[in-house]
CSV table of C-alpha atoms in Angstrom, one decimal:
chain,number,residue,atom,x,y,z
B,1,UNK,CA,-11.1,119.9,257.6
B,2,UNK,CA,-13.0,120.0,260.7
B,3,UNK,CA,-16.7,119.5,260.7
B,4,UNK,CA,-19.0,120.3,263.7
B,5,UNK,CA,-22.8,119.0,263.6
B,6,UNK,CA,-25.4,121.6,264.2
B,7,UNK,CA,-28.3,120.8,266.6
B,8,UNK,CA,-31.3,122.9,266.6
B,9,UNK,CA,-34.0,122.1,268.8
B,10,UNK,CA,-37.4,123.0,267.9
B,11,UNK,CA,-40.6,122.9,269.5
B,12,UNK,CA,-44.1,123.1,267.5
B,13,UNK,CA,-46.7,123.6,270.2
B,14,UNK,CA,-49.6,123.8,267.9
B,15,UNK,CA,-48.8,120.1,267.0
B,16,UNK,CA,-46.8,119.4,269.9
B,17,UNK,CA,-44.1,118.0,267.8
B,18,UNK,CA,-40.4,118.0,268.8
B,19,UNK,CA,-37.8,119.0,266.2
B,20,UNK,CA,-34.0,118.4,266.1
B,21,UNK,CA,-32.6,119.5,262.9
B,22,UNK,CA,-35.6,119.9,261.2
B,23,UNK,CA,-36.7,116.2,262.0
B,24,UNK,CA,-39.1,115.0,264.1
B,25,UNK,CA,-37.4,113.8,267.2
B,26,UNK,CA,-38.4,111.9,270.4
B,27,UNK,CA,-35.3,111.5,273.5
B,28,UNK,CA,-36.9,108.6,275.7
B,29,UNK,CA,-35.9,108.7,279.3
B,30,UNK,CA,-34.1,105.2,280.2
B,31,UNK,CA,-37.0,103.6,281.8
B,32,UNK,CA,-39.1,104.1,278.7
B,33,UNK,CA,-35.7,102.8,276.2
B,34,UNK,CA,-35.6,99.6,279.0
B,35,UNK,CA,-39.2,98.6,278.7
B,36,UNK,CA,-39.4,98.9,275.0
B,37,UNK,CA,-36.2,97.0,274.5
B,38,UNK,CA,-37.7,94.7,277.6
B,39,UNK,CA,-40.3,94.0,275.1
B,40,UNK,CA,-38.2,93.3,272.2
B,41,UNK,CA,-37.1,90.8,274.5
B,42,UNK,CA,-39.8,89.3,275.3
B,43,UNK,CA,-40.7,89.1,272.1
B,44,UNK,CA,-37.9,87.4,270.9
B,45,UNK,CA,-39.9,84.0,269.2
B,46,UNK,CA,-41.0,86.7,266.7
B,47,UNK,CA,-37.6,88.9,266.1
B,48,UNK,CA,-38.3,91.8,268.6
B,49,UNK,CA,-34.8,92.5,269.0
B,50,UNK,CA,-34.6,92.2,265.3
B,51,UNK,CA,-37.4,94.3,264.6
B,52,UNK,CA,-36.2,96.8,266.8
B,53,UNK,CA,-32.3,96.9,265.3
B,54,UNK,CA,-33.7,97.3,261.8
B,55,UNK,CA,-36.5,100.4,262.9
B,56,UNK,CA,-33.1,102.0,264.1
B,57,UNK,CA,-31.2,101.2,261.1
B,58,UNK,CA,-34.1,102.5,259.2
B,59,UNK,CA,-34.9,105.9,260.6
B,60,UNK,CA,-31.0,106.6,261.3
B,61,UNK,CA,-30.2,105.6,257.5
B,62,UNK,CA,-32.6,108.2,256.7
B,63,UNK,CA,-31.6,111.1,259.2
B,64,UNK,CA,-27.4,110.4,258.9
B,65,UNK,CA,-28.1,110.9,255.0
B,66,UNK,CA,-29.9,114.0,254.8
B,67,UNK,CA,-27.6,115.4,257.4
B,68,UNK,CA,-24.5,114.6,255.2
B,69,UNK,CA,-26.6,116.1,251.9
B,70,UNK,CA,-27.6,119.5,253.9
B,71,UNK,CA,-24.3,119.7,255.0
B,72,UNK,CA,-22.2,118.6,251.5
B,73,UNK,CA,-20.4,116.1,254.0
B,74,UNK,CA,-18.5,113.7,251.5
B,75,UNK,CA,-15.3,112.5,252.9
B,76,UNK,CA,-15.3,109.4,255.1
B,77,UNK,CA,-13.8,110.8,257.7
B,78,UNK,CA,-16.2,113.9,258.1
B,79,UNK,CA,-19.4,111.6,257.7
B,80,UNK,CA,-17.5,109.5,260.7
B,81,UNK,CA,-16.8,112.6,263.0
B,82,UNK,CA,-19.9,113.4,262.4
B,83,UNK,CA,-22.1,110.0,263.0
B,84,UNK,CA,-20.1,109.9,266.0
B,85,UNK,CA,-21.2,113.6,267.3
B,86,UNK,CA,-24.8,112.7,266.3
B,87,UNK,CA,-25.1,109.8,268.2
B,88,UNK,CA,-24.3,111.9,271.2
B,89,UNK,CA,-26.4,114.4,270.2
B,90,UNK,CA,-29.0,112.2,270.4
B,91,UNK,CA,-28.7,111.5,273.5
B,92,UNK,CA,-27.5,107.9,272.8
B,93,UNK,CA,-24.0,108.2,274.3
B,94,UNK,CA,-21.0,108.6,273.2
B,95,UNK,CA,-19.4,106.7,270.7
B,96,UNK,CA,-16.2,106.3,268.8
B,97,UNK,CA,-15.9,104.5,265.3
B,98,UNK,CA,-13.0,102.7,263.4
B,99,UNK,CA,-14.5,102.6,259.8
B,100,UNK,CA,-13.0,100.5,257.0
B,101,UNK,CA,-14.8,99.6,253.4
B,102,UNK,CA,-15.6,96.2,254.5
B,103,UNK,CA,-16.8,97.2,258.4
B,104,UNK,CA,-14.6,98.4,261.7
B,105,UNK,CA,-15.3,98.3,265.1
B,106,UNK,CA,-17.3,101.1,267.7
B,107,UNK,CA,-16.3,101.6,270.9
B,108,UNK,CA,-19.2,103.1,273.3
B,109,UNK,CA,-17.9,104.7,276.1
B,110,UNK,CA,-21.2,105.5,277.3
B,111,UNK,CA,-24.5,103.9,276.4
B,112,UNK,CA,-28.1,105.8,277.0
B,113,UNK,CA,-29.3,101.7,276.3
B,114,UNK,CA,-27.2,100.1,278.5
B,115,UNK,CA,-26.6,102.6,281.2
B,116,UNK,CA,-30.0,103.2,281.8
B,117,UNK,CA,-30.9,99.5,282.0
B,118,UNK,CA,-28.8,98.6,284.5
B,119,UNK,CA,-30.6,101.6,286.5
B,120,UNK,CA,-33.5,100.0,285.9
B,121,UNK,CA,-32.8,96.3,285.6
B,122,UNK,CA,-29.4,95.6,286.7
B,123,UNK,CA,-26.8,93.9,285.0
B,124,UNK,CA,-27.5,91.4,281.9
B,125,UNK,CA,-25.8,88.1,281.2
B,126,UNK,CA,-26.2,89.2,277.7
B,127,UNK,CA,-26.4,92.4,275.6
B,128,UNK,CA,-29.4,94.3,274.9
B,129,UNK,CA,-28.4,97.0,273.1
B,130,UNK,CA,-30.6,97.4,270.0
B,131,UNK,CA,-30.8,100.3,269.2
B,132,UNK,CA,-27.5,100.7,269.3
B,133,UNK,CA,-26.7,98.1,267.0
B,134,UNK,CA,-29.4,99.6,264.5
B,135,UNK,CA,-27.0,103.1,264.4
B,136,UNK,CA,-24.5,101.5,263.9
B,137,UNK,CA,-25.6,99.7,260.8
B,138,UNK,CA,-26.9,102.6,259.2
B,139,UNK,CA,-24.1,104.4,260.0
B,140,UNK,CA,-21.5,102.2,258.3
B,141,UNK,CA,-23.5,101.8,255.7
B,142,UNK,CA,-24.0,105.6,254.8
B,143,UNK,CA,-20.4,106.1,255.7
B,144,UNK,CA,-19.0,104.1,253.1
B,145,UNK,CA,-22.1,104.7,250.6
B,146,UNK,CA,-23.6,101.5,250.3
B,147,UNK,CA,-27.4,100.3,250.7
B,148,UNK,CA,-29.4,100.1,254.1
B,149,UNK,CA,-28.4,96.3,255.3
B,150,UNK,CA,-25.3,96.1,254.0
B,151,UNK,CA,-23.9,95.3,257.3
B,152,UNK,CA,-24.1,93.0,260.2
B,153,UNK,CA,-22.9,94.1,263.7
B,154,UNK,CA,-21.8,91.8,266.5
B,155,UNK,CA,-21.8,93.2,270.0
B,156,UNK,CA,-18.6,91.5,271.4
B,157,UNK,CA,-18.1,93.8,274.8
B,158,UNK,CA,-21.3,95.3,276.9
B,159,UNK,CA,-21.5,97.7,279.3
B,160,UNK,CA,-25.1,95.8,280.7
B,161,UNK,CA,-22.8,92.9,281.3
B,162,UNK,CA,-20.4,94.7,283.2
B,163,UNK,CA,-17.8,95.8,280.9
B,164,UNK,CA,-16.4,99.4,281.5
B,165,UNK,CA,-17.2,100.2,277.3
B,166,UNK,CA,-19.2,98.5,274.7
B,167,UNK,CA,-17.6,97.1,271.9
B,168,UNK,CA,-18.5,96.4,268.5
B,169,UNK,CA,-17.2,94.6,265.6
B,170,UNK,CA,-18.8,95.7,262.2
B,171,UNK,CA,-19.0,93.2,259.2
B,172,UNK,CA,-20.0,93.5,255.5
B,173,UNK,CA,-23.0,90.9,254.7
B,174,UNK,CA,-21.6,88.8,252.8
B,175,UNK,CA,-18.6,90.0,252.4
């Protein structure tokens, strides 16, 4: 069975708060996503690029569950087609996921992240995408049921480094 993700946009100008799916959404333009990941970087002696991987994880945990619960989504391969269609929906990319119990691999084929900080930055020696690491966790770990953390992800191809895709190879901690 074919599953298609709904995306309703919302606007609430008495609080001048932006909805998507009945959650409160924010779609940064890619100089704004480059200078908060820019300072992520900068703040690396602290974790900034851990800190902002786990925020990600966190609020995508949250939104890729209640999406699956609103929409009784219980197979794996629906709550894949799915994560993969909201990611784009976001405005994040698009992405394509392999998804096994003990982790995969992601393919992005286009990266808001990485795409927009070449724009702004140019190419990186190294990768910078964050955020996208973050959706990646939580999606994994919702896909396949199991706590927020449960996996790490290692960004082994970038598009900021030159590469035509980003790649991604998804491991279960500990595992």
């Amino acid at each position: 069975m074919s599953i298609e993700c709904e995306f309703n946009q919302e606007f609430d100008p008495n609080h001048m708060f932006q909805y998507v799916n009945n959650e409160i959404s924010v779609m940064h333009c890619h100089h704004y996503a480059s200078l908060f990941t820019k300072l992520a970087i900068d703040m690396e002696r602290i974790g900034g690029p851990d800190l902002l991987k786990d925020a990600m994880e966190e609020s995508s945990f949250l939104t890729l569950k209640r999406l699956f619960l609103t929409q009784k989504v219980t197979s794996k391969a629906e709550k894949t087609a799915l994560a993969e269609q909201y990611f784009g929906l976001s405005g994040l990319g698009r992405l394509e996921l392999s998804v096994d119990s003990d982790g995969g691999s992601a393919t992005m084929i286009h990266s808001h992240v990485d795409e927009g900080w070449i724009k702004k930055w140019k190419k990186e020696s190294r990768p910078v995408n964050f955020i996208g690491q973050g959706y990646l966790a939580a999606a994994f770990s919702i896909i396949n049921g199991r706590p927020i953390g449960s996996y790490t992800i290692d960004e082994t191809q970038s598009i900021v480094t030159g590469a035509d895709t980003s790649r991604f190879l998804i491991t279960q901690k500990g595992g």
